[in-house]
PDB file of C-alpha atoms in Angstrom:
ATOM      1  CA  MET T   4     -71.420 -79.074 -28.766  1.00 51.00           C
ATOM      2  CA  VAL T   5     -71.886 -78.677 -25.054  1.00 56.00           C
ATOM      3  CA  GLU T   6     -68.924 -77.173 -23.215  1.00 63.00           C
ATOM      4  CA  ASP T   7     -67.608 -78.874 -20.156  1.00 71.00           C
ATOM      5  CA  LYS T   8     -68.414 -76.788 -17.108  1.00 76.00           C
ATOM      6  CA  LYS T   9     -65.331 -76.579 -14.904  1.00 74.00           C
ATOM      7  CA  PRO T  10     -65.572 -76.267 -11.121  1.00 69.00           C
ATOM      8  CA  ASP T  11     -65.278 -72.766  -9.673  1.00 67.00           C
ATOM      9  CA  ASN T  12     -61.866 -73.438  -8.172  1.00 68.00           C
ATOM     10  CA  VAL T  13     -60.367 -74.346 -11.576  1.00 74.00           C
ATOM     11  CA  VAL T  14     -59.122 -71.437 -13.662  1.00 80.00           C
ATOM     12  CA  PHE T  15     -59.831 -72.252 -17.270  1.00 79.00           C
ATOM     13  CA  ASN T  16     -59.934 -69.720 -20.065  1.00 81.00           C
ATOM     14  CA  PRO T  17     -62.614 -70.818 -22.533  1.00 79.00           C
ATOM     15  CA  GLU T  18     -61.335 -68.428 -25.232  1.00 84.00           C
ATOM     16  CA  THR T  19     -57.809 -69.857 -25.344  1.00 85.00           C
ATOM     17  CA  LYS T  20     -58.896 -73.299 -24.109  1.00 83.00           C
ATOM     18  CA  LYS T  21     -56.053 -73.280 -21.572  1.00 85.00           C
ATOM     19  CA  TYR T  22     -55.584 -73.358 -17.825  1.00 83.00           C
ATOM     20  CA  ASP T  23     -54.020 -69.952 -17.069  1.00 84.00           C
ATOM     21  CA  ALA T  24     -54.063 -69.562 -13.274  1.00 80.00           C
ATOM     22  CA  ALA T  25     -50.321 -68.788 -13.237  1.00 77.00           C
ATOM     23  CA  LEU T  26     -50.826 -65.898 -15.647  1.00 81.00           C
ATOM     24  CA  LYS T  27     -53.423 -64.042 -13.577  1.00 80.00           C
ATOM     25  CA  PRO T  28     -52.271 -60.917 -11.675  1.00 76.00           C
ATOM     26  CA  TYR T  29     -54.296 -62.033  -8.659  1.00 77.00           C
ATOM     27  CA  ALA T  30     -54.530 -65.132  -6.461  1.00 76.00           C
ATOM     28  CA  THR T  31     -56.697 -67.893  -7.908  1.00 78.00           C
ATOM     29  CA  SER T  32     -56.605 -70.680  -5.332  1.00 76.00           C
ATOM     30  CA  VAL T  33     -58.373 -71.075  -2.024  1.00 74.00           C
ATOM     31  CA  GLY T  34     -55.026 -71.323  -0.190  1.00 78.00           C
ATOM     32  CA  ALA T  35     -53.641 -68.085  -1.659  1.00 78.00           C
ATOM     33  CA  PRO T  36     -53.141 -65.055   0.591  1.00 77.00           C
ATOM     34  CA  VAL T  37     -56.055 -62.681   0.909  1.00 77.00           C
ATOM     35  CA  ILE T  38     -55.874 -59.564  -1.239  1.00 75.00           C
ATOM     36  CA  THR T  39     -56.540 -56.505   0.895  1.00 79.00           C
ATOM     37  CA  ILE T  40     -56.744 -52.949  -0.298  1.00 81.00           C
ATOM     38  CA  THR T  41     -54.456 -50.637   1.633  1.00 82.00           C
ATOM     39  CA  ASP T  42     -56.281 -47.698   3.166  1.00 83.00           C
ATOM     40  CA  THR T  43     -54.312 -44.679   1.953  1.00 87.00           C
ATOM     41  CA  ILE T  44     -56.892 -42.051   2.857  1.00 91.00           C
ATOM     42  CA  ALA T  45     -55.490 -41.477   6.358  1.00 89.00           C
ATOM     43  CA  TRP T  46     -51.936 -41.244   4.986  1.00 89.00           C
ATOM     44  CA  LYS T  47     -53.038 -38.814   2.283  1.00 93.00           C
ATOM     45  CA  ASN T  48     -54.878 -36.636   4.800  1.00 93.00           C
ATOM     46  CA  ARG T  49     -51.834 -36.516   7.122  1.00 93.00           C
ATOM     47  CA  SER T  50     -49.553 -35.727   4.203  1.00 95.00           C
ATOM     48  CA  ILE T  51     -51.844 -33.012   2.891  1.00 95.00           C
ATOM     49  CA  SER T  52     -51.996 -31.459   6.355  1.00 95.00           C
ATOM     50  CA  LYS T  53     -48.190 -31.525   6.719  1.00 96.00           C
ATOM     51  CA  VAL T  54     -47.643 -30.039   3.268  1.00 97.00           C
ATOM     52  CA  ASN T  55     -50.235 -27.316   3.885  1.00 97.00           C
ATOM     53  CA  HIS T  56     -48.567 -26.335   7.174  1.00 97.00           C
ATOM     54  CA  LYS T  57     -45.134 -26.332   5.571  1.00 97.00           C
ATOM     55  CA  ILE T  58     -46.280 -24.200   2.636  1.00 97.00           C
ATOM     56  CA  GLU T  59     -48.146 -21.803   4.942  1.00 97.00           C
ATOM     57  CA  ALA T  60     -45.057 -21.404   7.166  1.00 97.00           C
ATOM     58  CA  ARG T  61     -42.856 -20.751   4.106  1.00 98.00           C
ATOM     59  CA  TYR T  62     -45.423 -18.254   2.778  1.00 98.00           C
ATOM     60  CA  LEU T  63     -45.419 -16.365   6.090  1.00 97.00           C
ATOM     61  CA  GLU T  64     -41.595 -16.300   6.070  1.00 97.00           C
ATOM     62  CA  LEU T  65     -41.541 -14.948   2.522  1.00 98.00           C
ATOM     63  CA  LYS T  66     -44.251 -12.414   3.349  1.00 97.00           C
ATOM     64  CA  ALA T  67     -42.288 -11.150   6.374  1.00 97.00           C
ATOM     65  CA  GLU T  68     -39.103 -10.947   4.285  1.00 97.00           C
ATOM     66  CA  TYR T  69     -40.982  -9.054   1.557  1.00 97.00           C
ATOM     67  CA  GLU T  70     -42.433  -6.584   4.062  1.00 97.00           C
ATOM     68  CA  LYS T  71     -38.961  -6.040   5.561  1.00 94.00           C
ATOM     69  CA  MET T  72     -37.513  -5.500   2.086  1.00 94.00           C
ATOM     70  CA  MET T  73     -40.271  -3.030   1.158  1.00 95.00           C
ATOM     71  CA  GLN T  74     -39.714  -1.107   4.404  1.00 94.00           C
ATOM     72  CA  GLU T  75     -35.981  -1.002   3.632  1.00 93.00           C
ATOM     73  CA  PHE T  76     -36.812   0.223   0.122  1.00 94.00           C
ATOM     74  CA  GLU T  77     -39.022   3.010   1.494  1.00 93.00           C
ATOM     75  CA  PHE T  78     -36.329   4.117   3.956  1.00 92.00           C
ATOM     76  CA  ASN T  79     -33.715   4.203   1.200  1.00 93.00           C
ATOM     77  CA  LYS T  80     -36.055   6.053  -1.136  1.00 94.00           C
ATOM     78  CA  LEU T  81     -36.786   8.589   1.594  1.00 93.00           C
ATOM     79  CA  ILE T  82     -33.095   9.146   2.366  1.00 93.00           C
ATOM     80  CA  TYR T  83     -31.900   9.285  -1.243  1.00 92.00           C
ATOM     81  CA  ASN T  84     -34.642  11.863  -1.973  1.00 92.00           C
ATOM     82  CA  ALA T  85     -33.588  13.947   1.044  1.00 93.00           C
ATOM     83  CA  LYS T  86     -31.261  16.936   0.740  1.00 93.00           C
ATOM     84  CA  PHE T  87     -27.686  16.691   2.010  1.00 90.00           C
ATOM     85  CA  ASN T  88     -24.492  18.559   1.098  1.00 90.00           C
ATOM     86  CA  PHE T  89     -21.953  15.881   1.977  1.00 90.00           C
ATOM     87  CA  GLU T  90     -21.016  12.395   0.871  1.00 92.00           C
ATOM     88  CA  PRO T  91     -22.162   9.864   3.499  1.00 92.00           C
ATOM     89  CA  ILE T  92     -19.433   7.514   4.727  1.00 92.00           C
ATOM     90  CA  ILE T  93     -20.101   3.790   4.879  1.00 93.00           C
ATOM     91  CA  GLY T  94     -20.377   2.548   8.450  1.00 92.00           C
ATOM     92  CA  LYS T  95     -21.500   5.864   9.929  1.00 93.00           C
ATOM     93  CA  VAL T  96     -24.825   6.840  11.473  1.00 93.00           C
ATOM     94  CA  TYR T  97     -26.818   9.767  10.068  1.00 94.00           C
ATOM     95  CA  HIS T  98     -30.079  11.362  11.112  1.00 94.00           C
ATOM     96  CA  LEU T  99     -33.037  12.227   8.918  1.00 94.00           C
ATOM     97  CA  TYR T 100     -35.117  15.326   9.696  1.00 93.00           C
ATOM     98  CA  LYS T 101     -38.138  17.056   8.205  1.00 92.00           C
ATOM     99  CA  ARG T 102     -38.357  20.805   7.771  1.00 89.00           C
ATOM    100  CA  GLU T 103     -41.552  22.761   8.364  1.00 87.00           C
ATOM    101  CA  ASN T 104     -42.062  23.092   4.588  1.00 89.00           C
ATOM    102  CA  GLY T 105     -42.144  19.262   4.313  1.00 86.00           C
ATOM    103  CA  GLU T 106     -38.678  18.907   2.823  1.00 91.00           C
ATOM    104  CA  SER T 107     -36.480  16.229   4.402  1.00 93.00           C
ATOM    105  CA  PHE T 108     -32.732  16.494   4.973  1.00 94.00           C
ATOM    106  CA  LEU T 109     -29.937  14.271   6.241  1.00 93.00           C
ATOM    107  CA  SER T 110     -27.576  15.437   8.961  1.00 93.00           C
ATOM    108  CA  ILE T 111     -24.728  14.244  11.177  1.00 92.00           C
ATOM    109  CA  ILE T 112     -26.256  16.109  14.123  1.00 91.00           C
ATOM    110  CA  ALA T 113     -27.999  13.760  16.567  1.00 91.00           C
ATOM    111  CA  PRO T 114     -31.638  14.431  17.594  1.00 89.00           C
ATOM    112  CA  GLU T 115     -30.502  15.070  21.201  1.00 89.00           C
ATOM    113  CA  GLU T 116     -28.252  17.886  20.003  1.00 89.00           C
ATOM    114  CA  CYS T 117     -30.872  19.856  18.081  1.00 87.00           C
ATOM    115  CA  ARG T 118     -34.543  20.735  17.897  1.00 87.00           C
ATOM    116  CA  PHE T 119     -35.300  19.545  14.361  1.00 88.00           C
ATOM    117  CA  ASN T 120     -38.264  17.292  13.619  1.00 90.00           C
ATOM    118  CA  ALA T 121     -36.493  13.882  13.627  1.00 91.00           C
ATOM    119  CA  LEU T 122     -37.722  11.090  11.338  1.00 91.00           C
ATOM    120  CA  GLY T 123     -35.121   8.568  12.465  1.00 91.00           C
ATOM    121  CA  SER T 124     -31.483   7.584  12.584  1.00 94.00           C
ATOM    122  CA  PHE T 125     -29.940   5.469   9.860  1.00 94.00           C
ATOM    123  CA  TYR T 126     -26.765   3.474   9.331  1.00 93.00           C
ATOM    124  CA  LEU T 127     -25.135   3.215   5.896  1.00 92.00           C
ATOM    125  CA  ASN T 128     -23.963  -0.403   5.436  1.00 92.00           C
ATOM    126  CA  ALA T 129     -21.239  -1.748   3.112  1.00 92.00           C
ATOM    127  CA  ASP T 130     -23.804  -2.330   0.330  1.00 90.00           C
ATOM    128  CA  GLN T 131     -24.740   1.376   0.544  1.00 90.00           C
ATOM    129  CA  ILE T 132     -28.147   0.446   1.872  1.00 91.00           C
ATOM    130  CA  TRP T 133     -29.566   2.534   4.696  1.00 92.00           C
ATOM    131  CA  GLU T 134     -30.672   0.590   7.768  1.00 91.00           C
ATOM    132  CA  LYS T 135     -32.942   2.166  10.354  1.00 90.00           C
ATOM    133  CA  ILE T 136     -31.528   2.157  13.875  1.00 89.00           C
TER     134      ILE T 136
END
């Protein structure tokens, strides 16, 4: 049996022996709108660039915060390992000095009032964390 050859513009499914143009996920007639593929490469590249800049900026912020926190940790470690014979009061400024033997000590005497080897002045905040002035 010779099958009837249908014209190219007729959508006929030889397996089901039915006209199934309405079931296709794409246009099947000459008058149908043209299917164009959207170019997403430019959008993707812009988005990737924006995301990379945002992540890099956030990374630099976190890195700066980490370095600040580590510096604060080192100051606190230095002060809490120093010798002092008094209980520091929150909200007051104290001065850290180094003796000739390498030992550090905390004092209420300002660097202008003495001749000790000053390492810095520190403020004890409400969280009992020393902040360098």
